[in-house]
Each structure stands twice: as C-alpha cells, then as structure tokens.
XYZ file of N, CA and C in Angstrom:
657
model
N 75.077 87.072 -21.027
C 73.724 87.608 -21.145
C 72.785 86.574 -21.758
N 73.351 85.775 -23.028
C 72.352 85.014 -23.393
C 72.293 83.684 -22.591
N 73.073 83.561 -21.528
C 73.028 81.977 -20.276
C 71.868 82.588 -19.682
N 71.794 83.904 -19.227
C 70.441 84.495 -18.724
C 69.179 84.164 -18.969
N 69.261 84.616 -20.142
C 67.715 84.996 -20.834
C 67.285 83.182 -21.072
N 68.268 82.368 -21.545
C 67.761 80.865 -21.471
C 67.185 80.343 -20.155
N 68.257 80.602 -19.042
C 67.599 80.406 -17.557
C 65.881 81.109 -17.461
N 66.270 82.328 -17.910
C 64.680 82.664 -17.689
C 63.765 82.239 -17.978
N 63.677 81.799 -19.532
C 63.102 81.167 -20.289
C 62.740 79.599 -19.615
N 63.624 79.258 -19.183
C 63.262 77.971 -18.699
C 62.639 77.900 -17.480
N 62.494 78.951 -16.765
C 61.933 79.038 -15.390
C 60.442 79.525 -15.516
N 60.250 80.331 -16.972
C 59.075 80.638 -17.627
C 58.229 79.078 -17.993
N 59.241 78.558 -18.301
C 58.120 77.237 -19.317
C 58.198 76.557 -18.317
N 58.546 75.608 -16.919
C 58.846 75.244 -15.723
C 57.611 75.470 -14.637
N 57.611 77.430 -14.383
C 56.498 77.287 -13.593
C 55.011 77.253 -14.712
N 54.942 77.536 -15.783
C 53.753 77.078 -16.799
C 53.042 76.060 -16.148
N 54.353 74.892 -16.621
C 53.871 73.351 -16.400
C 53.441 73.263 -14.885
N 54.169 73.798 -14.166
C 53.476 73.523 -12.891
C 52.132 74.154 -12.339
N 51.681 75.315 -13.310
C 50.509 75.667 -12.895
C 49.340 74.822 -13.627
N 49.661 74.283 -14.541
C 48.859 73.386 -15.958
C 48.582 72.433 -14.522
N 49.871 71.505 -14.445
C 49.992 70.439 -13.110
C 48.677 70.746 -12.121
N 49.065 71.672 -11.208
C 48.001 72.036 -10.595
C 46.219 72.104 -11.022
N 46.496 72.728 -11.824
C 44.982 73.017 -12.185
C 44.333 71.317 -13.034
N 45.326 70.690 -13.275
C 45.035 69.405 -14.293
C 44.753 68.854 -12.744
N 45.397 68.631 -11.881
C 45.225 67.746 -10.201
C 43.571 68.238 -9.864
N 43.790 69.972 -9.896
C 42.888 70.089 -9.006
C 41.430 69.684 -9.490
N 41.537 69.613 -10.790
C 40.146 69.371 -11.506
C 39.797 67.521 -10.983
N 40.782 66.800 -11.503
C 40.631 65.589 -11.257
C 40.105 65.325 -9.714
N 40.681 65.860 -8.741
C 40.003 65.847 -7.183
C 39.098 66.306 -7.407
N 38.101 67.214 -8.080
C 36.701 67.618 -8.192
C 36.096 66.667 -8.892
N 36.480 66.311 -10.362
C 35.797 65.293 -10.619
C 36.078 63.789 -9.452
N 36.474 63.545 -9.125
C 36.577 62.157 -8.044
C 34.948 62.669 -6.539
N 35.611 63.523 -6.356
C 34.541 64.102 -5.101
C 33.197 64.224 -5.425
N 33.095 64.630 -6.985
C 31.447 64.284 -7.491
C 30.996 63.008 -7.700
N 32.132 62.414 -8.138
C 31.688 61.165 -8.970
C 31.515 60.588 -7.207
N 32.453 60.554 -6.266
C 31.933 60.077 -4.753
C 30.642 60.309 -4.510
N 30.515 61.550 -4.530
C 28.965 62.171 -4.081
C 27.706 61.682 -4.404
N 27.940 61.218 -5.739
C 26.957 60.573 -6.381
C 27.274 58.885 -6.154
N 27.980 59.115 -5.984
C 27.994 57.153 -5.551
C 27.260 56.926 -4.369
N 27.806 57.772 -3.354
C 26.878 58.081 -2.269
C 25.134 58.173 -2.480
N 25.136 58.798 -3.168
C 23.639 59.658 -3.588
C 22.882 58.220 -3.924
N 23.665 57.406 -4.823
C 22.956 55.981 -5.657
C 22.681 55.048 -4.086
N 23.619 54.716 -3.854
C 23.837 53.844 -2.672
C 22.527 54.244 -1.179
N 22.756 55.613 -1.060
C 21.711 56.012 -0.201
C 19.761 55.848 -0.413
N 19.543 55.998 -2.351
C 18.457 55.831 -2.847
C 18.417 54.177 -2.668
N 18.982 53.327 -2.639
C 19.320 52.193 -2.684
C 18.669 51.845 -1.495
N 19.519 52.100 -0.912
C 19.246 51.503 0.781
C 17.918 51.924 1.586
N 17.635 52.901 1.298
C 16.260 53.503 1.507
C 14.744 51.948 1.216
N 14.688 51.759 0.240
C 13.623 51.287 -0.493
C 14.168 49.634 0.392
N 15.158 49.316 0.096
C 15.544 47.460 0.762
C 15.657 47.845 2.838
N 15.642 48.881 3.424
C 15.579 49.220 4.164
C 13.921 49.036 4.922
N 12.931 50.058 3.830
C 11.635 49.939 4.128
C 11.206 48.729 3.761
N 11.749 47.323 2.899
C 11.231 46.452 2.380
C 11.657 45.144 3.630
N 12.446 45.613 4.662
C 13.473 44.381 5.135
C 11.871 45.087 6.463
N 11.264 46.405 6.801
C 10.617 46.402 7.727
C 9.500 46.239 7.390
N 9.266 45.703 6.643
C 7.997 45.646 5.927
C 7.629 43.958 6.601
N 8.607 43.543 5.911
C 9.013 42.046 6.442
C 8.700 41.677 8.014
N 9.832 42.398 8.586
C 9.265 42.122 10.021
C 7.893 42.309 10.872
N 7.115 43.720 9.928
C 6.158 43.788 10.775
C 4.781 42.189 10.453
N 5.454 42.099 9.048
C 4.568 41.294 8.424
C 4.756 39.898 9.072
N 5.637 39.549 9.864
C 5.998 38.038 10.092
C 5.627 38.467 12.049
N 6.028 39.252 12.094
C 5.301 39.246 13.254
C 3.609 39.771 13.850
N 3.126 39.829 12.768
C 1.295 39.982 12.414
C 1.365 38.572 12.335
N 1.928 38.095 11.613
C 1.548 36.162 11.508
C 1.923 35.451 12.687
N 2.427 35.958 12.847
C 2.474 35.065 14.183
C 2.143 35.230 15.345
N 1.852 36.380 15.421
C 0.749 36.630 16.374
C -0.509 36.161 16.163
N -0.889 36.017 14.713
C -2.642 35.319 14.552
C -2.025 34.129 14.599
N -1.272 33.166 14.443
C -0.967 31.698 14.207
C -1.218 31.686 16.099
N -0.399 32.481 16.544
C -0.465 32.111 18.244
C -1.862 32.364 19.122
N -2.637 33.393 18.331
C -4.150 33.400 18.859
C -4.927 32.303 18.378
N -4.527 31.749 17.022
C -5.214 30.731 16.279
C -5.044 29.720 17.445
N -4.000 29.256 17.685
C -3.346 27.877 18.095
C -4.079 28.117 19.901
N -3.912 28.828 20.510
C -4.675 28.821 21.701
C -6.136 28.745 21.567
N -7.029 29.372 20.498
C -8.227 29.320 20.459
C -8.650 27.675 20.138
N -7.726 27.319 19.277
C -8.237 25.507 19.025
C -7.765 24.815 20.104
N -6.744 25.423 20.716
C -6.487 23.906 22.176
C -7.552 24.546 23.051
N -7.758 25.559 23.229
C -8.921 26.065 23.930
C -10.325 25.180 23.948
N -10.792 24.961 22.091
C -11.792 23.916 21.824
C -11.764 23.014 22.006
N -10.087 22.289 21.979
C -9.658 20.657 22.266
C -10.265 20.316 23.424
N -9.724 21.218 24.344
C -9.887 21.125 26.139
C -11.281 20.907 26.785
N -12.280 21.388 25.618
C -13.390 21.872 26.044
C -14.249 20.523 25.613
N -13.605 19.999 24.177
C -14.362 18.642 24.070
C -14.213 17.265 24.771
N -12.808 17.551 24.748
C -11.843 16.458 26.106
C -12.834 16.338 27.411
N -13.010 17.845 27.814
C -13.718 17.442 29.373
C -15.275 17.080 29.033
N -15.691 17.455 27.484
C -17.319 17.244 27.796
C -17.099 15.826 27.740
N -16.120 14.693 26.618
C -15.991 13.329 26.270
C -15.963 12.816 27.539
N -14.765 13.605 28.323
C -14.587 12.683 29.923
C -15.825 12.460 30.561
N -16.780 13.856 30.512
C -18.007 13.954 31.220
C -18.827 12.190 30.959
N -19.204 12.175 29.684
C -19.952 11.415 29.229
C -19.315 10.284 29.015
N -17.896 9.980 28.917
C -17.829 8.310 29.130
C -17.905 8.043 30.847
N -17.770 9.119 31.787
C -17.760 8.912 33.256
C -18.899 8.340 33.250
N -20.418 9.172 33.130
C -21.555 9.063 33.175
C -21.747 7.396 32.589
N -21.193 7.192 31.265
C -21.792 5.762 30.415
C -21.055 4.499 31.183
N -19.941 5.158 31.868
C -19.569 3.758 32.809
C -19.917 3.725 34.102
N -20.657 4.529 34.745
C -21.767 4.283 35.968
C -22.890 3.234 35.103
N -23.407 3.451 34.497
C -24.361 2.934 34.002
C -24.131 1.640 33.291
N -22.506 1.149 32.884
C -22.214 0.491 32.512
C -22.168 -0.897 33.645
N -21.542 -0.288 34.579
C -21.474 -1.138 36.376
C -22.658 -1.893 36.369
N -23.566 -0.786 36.127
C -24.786 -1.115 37.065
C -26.196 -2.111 36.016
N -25.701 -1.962 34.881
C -25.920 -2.764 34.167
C -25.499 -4.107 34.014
N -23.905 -3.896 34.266
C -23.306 -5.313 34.615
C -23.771 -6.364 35.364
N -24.380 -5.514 36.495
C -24.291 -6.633 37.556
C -25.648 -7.435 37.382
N -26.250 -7.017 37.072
C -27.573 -7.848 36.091
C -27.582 -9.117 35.439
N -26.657 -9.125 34.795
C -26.412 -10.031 33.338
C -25.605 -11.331 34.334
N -24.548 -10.638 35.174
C -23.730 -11.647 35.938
C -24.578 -12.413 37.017
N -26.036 -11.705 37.302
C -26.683 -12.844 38.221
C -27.242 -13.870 37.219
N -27.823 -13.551 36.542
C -28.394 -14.173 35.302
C -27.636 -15.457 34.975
N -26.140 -15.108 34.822
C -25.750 -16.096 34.198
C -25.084 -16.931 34.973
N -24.586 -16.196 36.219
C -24.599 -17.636 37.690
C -26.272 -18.352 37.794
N -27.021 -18.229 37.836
C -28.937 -18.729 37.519
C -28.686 -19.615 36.156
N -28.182 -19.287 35.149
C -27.934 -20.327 33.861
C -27.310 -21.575 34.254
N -25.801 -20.907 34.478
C -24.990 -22.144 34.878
C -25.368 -23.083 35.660
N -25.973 -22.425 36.962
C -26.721 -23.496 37.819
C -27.631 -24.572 37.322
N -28.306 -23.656 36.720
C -29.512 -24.826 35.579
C -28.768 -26.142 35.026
N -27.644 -25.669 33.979
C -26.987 -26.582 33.158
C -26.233 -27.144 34.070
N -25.894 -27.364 35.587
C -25.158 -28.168 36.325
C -25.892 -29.488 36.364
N -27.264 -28.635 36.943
C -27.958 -29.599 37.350
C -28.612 -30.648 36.222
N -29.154 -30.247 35.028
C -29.168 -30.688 34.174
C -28.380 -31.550 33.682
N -26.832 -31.399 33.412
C -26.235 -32.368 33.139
C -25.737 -33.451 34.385
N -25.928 -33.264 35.634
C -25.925 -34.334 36.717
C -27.103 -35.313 36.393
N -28.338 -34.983 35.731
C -29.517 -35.527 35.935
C -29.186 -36.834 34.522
N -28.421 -35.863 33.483
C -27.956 -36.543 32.033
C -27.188 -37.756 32.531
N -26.426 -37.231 33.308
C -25.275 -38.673 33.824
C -25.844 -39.527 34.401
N -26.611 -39.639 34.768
C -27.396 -41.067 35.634
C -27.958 -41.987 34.925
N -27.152 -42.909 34.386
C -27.909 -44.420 33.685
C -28.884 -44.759 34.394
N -29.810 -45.246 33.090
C -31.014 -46.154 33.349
C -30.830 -47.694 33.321
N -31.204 -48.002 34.678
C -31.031 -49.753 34.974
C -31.233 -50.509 34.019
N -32.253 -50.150 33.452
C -32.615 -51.280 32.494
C -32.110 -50.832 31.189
N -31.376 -50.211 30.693
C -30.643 -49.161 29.359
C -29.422 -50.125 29.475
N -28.851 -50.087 30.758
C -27.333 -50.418 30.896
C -27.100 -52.017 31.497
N -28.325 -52.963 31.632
C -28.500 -54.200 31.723
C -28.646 -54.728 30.267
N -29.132 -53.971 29.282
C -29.112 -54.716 27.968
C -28.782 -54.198 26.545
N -28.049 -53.185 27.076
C -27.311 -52.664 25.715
C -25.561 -53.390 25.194
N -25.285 -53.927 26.571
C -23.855 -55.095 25.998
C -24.385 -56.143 25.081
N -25.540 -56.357 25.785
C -25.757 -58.375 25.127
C -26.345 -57.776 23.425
N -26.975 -56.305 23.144
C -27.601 -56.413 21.829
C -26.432 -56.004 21.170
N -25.297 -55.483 21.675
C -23.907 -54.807 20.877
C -23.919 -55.972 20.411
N -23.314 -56.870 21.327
C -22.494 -58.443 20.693
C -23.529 -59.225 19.883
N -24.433 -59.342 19.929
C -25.382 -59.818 18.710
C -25.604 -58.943 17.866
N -25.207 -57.750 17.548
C -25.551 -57.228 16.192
C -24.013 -57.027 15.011
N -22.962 -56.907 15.798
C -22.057 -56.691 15.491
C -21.490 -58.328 14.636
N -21.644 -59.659 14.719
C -21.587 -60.805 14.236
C -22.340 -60.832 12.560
N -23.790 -60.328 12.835
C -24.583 -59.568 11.647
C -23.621 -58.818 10.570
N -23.669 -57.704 11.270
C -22.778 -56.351 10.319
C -21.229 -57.077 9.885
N -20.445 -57.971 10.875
C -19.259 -58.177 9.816
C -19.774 -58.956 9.077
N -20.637 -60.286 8.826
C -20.966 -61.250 7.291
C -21.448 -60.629 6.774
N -21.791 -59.135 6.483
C -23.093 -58.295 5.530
C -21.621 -57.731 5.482
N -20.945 -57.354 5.977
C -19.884 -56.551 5.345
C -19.027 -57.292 4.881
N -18.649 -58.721 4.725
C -17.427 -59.498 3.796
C -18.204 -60.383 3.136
N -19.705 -59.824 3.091
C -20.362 -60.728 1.478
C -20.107 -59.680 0.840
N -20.063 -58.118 1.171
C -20.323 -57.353 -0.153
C -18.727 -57.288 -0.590
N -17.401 -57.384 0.407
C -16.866 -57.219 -0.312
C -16.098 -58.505 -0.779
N -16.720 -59.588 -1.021
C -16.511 -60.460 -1.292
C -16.873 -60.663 -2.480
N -18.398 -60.052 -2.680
C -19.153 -59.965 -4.392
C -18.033 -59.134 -5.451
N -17.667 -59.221 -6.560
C -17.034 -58.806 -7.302
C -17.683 -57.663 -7.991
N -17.400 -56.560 -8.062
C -18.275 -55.065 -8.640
C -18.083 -55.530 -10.446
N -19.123 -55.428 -10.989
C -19.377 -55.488 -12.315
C -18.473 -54.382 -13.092
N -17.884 -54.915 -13.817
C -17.070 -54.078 -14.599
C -17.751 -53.057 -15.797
N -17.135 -51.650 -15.906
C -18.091 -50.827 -16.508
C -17.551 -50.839 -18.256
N -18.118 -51.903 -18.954
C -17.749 -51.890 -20.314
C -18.213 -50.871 -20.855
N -18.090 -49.786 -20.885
C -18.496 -48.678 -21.461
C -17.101 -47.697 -21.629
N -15.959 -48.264 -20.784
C -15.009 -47.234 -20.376
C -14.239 -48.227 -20.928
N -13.541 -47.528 -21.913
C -12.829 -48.155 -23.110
C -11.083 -48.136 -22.688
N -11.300 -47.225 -21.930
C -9.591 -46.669 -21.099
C -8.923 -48.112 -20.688
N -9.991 -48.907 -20.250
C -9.954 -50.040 -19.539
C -8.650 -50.581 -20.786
N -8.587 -50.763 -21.954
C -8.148 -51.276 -22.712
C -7.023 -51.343 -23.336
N -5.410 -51.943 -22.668
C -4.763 -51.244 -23.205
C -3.986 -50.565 -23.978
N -3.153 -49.595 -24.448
C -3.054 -48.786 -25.541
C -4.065 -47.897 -25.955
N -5.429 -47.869 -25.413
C -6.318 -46.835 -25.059
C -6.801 -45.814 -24.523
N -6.273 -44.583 -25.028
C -6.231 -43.452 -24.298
C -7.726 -42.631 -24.076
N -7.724 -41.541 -23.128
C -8.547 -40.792 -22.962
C -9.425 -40.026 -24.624
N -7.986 -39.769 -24.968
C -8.880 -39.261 -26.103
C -9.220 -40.100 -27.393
N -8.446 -41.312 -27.294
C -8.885 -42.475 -28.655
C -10.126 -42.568 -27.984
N -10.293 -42.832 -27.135
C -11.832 -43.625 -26.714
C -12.420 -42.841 -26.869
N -12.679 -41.370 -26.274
C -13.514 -40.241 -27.024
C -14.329 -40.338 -28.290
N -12.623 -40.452 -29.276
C -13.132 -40.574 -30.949
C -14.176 -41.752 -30.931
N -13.945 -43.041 -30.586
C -14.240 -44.220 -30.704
C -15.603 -44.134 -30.490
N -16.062 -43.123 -29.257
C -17.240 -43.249 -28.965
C -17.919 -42.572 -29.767
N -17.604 -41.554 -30.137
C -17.660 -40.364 -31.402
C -18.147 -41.223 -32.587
N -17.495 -42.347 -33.016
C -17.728 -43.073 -34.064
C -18.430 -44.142 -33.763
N -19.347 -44.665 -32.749
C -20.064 -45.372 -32.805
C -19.445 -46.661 -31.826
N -18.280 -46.876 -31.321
C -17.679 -47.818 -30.455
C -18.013 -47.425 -29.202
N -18.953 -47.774 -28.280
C -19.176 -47.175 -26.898
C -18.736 -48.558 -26.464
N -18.610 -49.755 -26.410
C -18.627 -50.824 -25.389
C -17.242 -51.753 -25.899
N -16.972 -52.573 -24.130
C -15.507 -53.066 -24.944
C -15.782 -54.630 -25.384
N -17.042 -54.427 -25.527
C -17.353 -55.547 -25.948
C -17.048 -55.752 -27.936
N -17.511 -54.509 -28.136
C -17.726 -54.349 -29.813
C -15.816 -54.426 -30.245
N -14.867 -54.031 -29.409
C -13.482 -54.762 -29.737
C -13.256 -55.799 -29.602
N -13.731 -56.498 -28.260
C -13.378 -57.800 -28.527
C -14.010 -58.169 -29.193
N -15.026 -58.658 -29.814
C -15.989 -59.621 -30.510
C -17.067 -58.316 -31.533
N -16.234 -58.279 -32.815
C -15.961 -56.672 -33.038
C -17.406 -57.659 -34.460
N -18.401 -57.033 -34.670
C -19.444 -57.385 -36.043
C -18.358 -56.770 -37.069
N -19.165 -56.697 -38.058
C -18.615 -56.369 -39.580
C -18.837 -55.004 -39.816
N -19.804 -54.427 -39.082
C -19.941 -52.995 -39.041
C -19.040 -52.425 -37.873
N -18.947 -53.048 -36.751
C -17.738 -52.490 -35.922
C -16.466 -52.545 -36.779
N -15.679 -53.615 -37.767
C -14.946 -53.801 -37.853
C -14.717 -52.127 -38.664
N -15.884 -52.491 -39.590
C -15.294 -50.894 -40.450
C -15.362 -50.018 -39.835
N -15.645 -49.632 -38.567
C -15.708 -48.368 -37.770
C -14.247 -48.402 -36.805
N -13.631 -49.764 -36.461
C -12.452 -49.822 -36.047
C -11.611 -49.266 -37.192
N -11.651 -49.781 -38.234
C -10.429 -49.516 -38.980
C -10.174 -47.745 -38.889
N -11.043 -47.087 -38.804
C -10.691 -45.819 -38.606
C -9.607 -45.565 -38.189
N -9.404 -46.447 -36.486
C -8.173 -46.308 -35.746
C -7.336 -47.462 -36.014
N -6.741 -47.687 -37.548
C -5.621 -48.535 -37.536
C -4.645 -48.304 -37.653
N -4.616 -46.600 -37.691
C -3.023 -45.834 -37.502
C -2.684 -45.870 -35.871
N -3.657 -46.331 -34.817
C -3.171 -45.961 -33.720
C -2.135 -46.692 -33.314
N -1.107 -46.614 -32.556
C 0.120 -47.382 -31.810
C -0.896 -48.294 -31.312
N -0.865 -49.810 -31.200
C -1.244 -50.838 -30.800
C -2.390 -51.540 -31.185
N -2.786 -50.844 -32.692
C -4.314 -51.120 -33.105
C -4.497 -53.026 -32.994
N -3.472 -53.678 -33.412
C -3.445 -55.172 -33.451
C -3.372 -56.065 -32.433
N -3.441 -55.425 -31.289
C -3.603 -55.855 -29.810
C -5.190 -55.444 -29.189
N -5.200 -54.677 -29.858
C -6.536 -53.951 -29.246
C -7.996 -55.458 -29.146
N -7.808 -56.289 -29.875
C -8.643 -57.117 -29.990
C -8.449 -58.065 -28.472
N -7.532 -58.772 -28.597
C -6.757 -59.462 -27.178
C -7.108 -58.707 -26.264
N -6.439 -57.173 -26.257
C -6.423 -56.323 -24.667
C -7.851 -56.559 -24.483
N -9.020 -56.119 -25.230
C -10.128 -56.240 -24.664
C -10.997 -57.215 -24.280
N -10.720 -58.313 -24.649
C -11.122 -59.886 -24.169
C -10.421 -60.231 -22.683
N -9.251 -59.781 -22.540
C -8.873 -59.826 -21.207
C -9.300 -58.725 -20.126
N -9.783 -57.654 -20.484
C -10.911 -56.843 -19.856
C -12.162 -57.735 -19.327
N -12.790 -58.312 -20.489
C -14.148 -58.709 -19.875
C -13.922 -60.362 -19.462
C-alpha cells in the first residue's frame, strides 16, 4: 500500500512539472512572437522614411537632368546660330577681300616695272665717268699711302700724366699720388724738394727705390 501512495505521489509532482514546463514554453513563444512583431514594426517604420528618401532622390536627379539636357540644347542651339551668322560674314569679308586684292596686285606689277626700268637706266656708264676714273684712282692712292706711313711713322707723344706707365705703379698708388699732388712722371723722375716730401709718403710701397729709374725710362 505504501509502494502505492509513493507512485502516486510521484506521478502528482511529475505531471505538476510538466504543466509548469508547458506554461513556462508557452509564455516564452509569446514573448519571442512580440518581441518579432515589434522588430517587424521598427524595421517597417524604418524602411518607410529611407524608402521615400531613396524616391525623393530619383525624382530629384532626374528634374536635373532634364534641365541640364534642355540647358545643353538651348546653348548648342546659340552656338549654331553664331557659327552660321560668323560663316555669313567672313563669306561676305572674303568676296570683298578678292576683289580688293586684285587692285593692289596691278599696282604693284606698275611699281616693279618702274624700278626695272629705272635700274637698267642706273646700269649704263657714262663715257666720260669710265674714261677717267682709273687714271685719278692710281694718282690718288700713291698720296694716301705716304700720308698714311708719315703718320704712322711719327711717334704718338707719350701721356706723362698716367703714372701706371711706371713700373711697380699701380692703379690705385697713382690715384693716391695724384691725390697728393704727384700728377706727372716727370715730378718722379726729376722729383724738386717739395715732390720729394710728397713722395716719401709712398716709401712703404713695394719698389719705392726704383720708382726714380722706372720713370726716367718712361720719358
């Protein structure tokens, strides 16, 4: 009797759990099916708004480009229109260009002719030009070379003023020199008593004790 009442007992606490089971399942499938529903619900508010925003887009890109494509025909439209007036008017400026031409080109066959004849008339020596222009060449030319190997035969005067001449005498000693009263290379060679004290200035220069000699062989 008491193997019984335990069996029962256990078939009592057994189907319990299995109704707990159940009702613990069935809740969880309700909560899952809401929590779906609403995932749904998010996802659908979602798609709505990037839906109207993706056609928003298209209508908007195809408004642009429809004015870009009316734009773009209306300016080749203007291109076309200045093209043929330009053609018009350089056609017109080169009729007129022809006919202008041919003007200038008689003109200047009438020039040339002139200057043919002109210079045929230039080429014709004069008898008496070309009978006595040999004999005055050769008598003047005898003249011009002795006038030209007396002068350079005369010796050019030397410019005692230019002290450079002297040497060991530089650009800028002679400067000073002149600075101090020595302008001529005469006053070194054959130096007074007042040159002398105006030389000594330069008796630190490299070659001051030649300077007397160098300039006597100058003049």
């Amino acid at each position: 009797m008491a193997k019984k009442a335990n069996k029962q007992n256990v078939d009592k606490v057994v189907k319990k759990v299995n109704k707990e089971f159940d009702r613990t399942s069935s809740r969880i499938e309700k909560l899952i099916d809401e929590a779906l529903k609403q995932f749904d619900g998010v996802q659908n508010q979602i798609q709505e708004p990037v839906r109207k925003l993706l056609k928003e887009l298209d209508e908007l890109r195809d408004r642009e480009m429809k004015r870009f494509s009316e734009e773009y025909e209306r300016r080749l439209g203007e291109f076309h229109e200045l093209q043929n007036s330009v053609m018009d008017r350089l056609g017109i400026s080169s009729k007129e260009a022809k006919k202008a031409g041919k003007k200038p080109a008689k003109s200047a066959q009438k020039k040339s002719a002139s200057t043919k004849t002109t210079a045929k008339k230039a080429a014709k020596p004069k008898s008496g030009a070309t009978a006595d222009s040999p004999a005055s060449a050769t008598k003047a030319t005898p003249k011009k070379a002795s006038a030209a190997a007396k002068k350079s035969a005369a010796p050019k005067p030397k410019d005692k003023s230019d002290l450079t001449q002297i040497k060991g005498i530089g650009p800028a000693t002679a400067k000073k020199m002149n600075e101090a009263g020595i302008t001529s290379v005469d006053q070194i060679a054959n130096p007074s008593a007042e040159d002398q004290e105006k030389l000594q200035a330069f008796s630190s220069v490299k070659g001051f004790s030649t300077f007397s000699d160098e300039a006597k062989k100058v003049i």
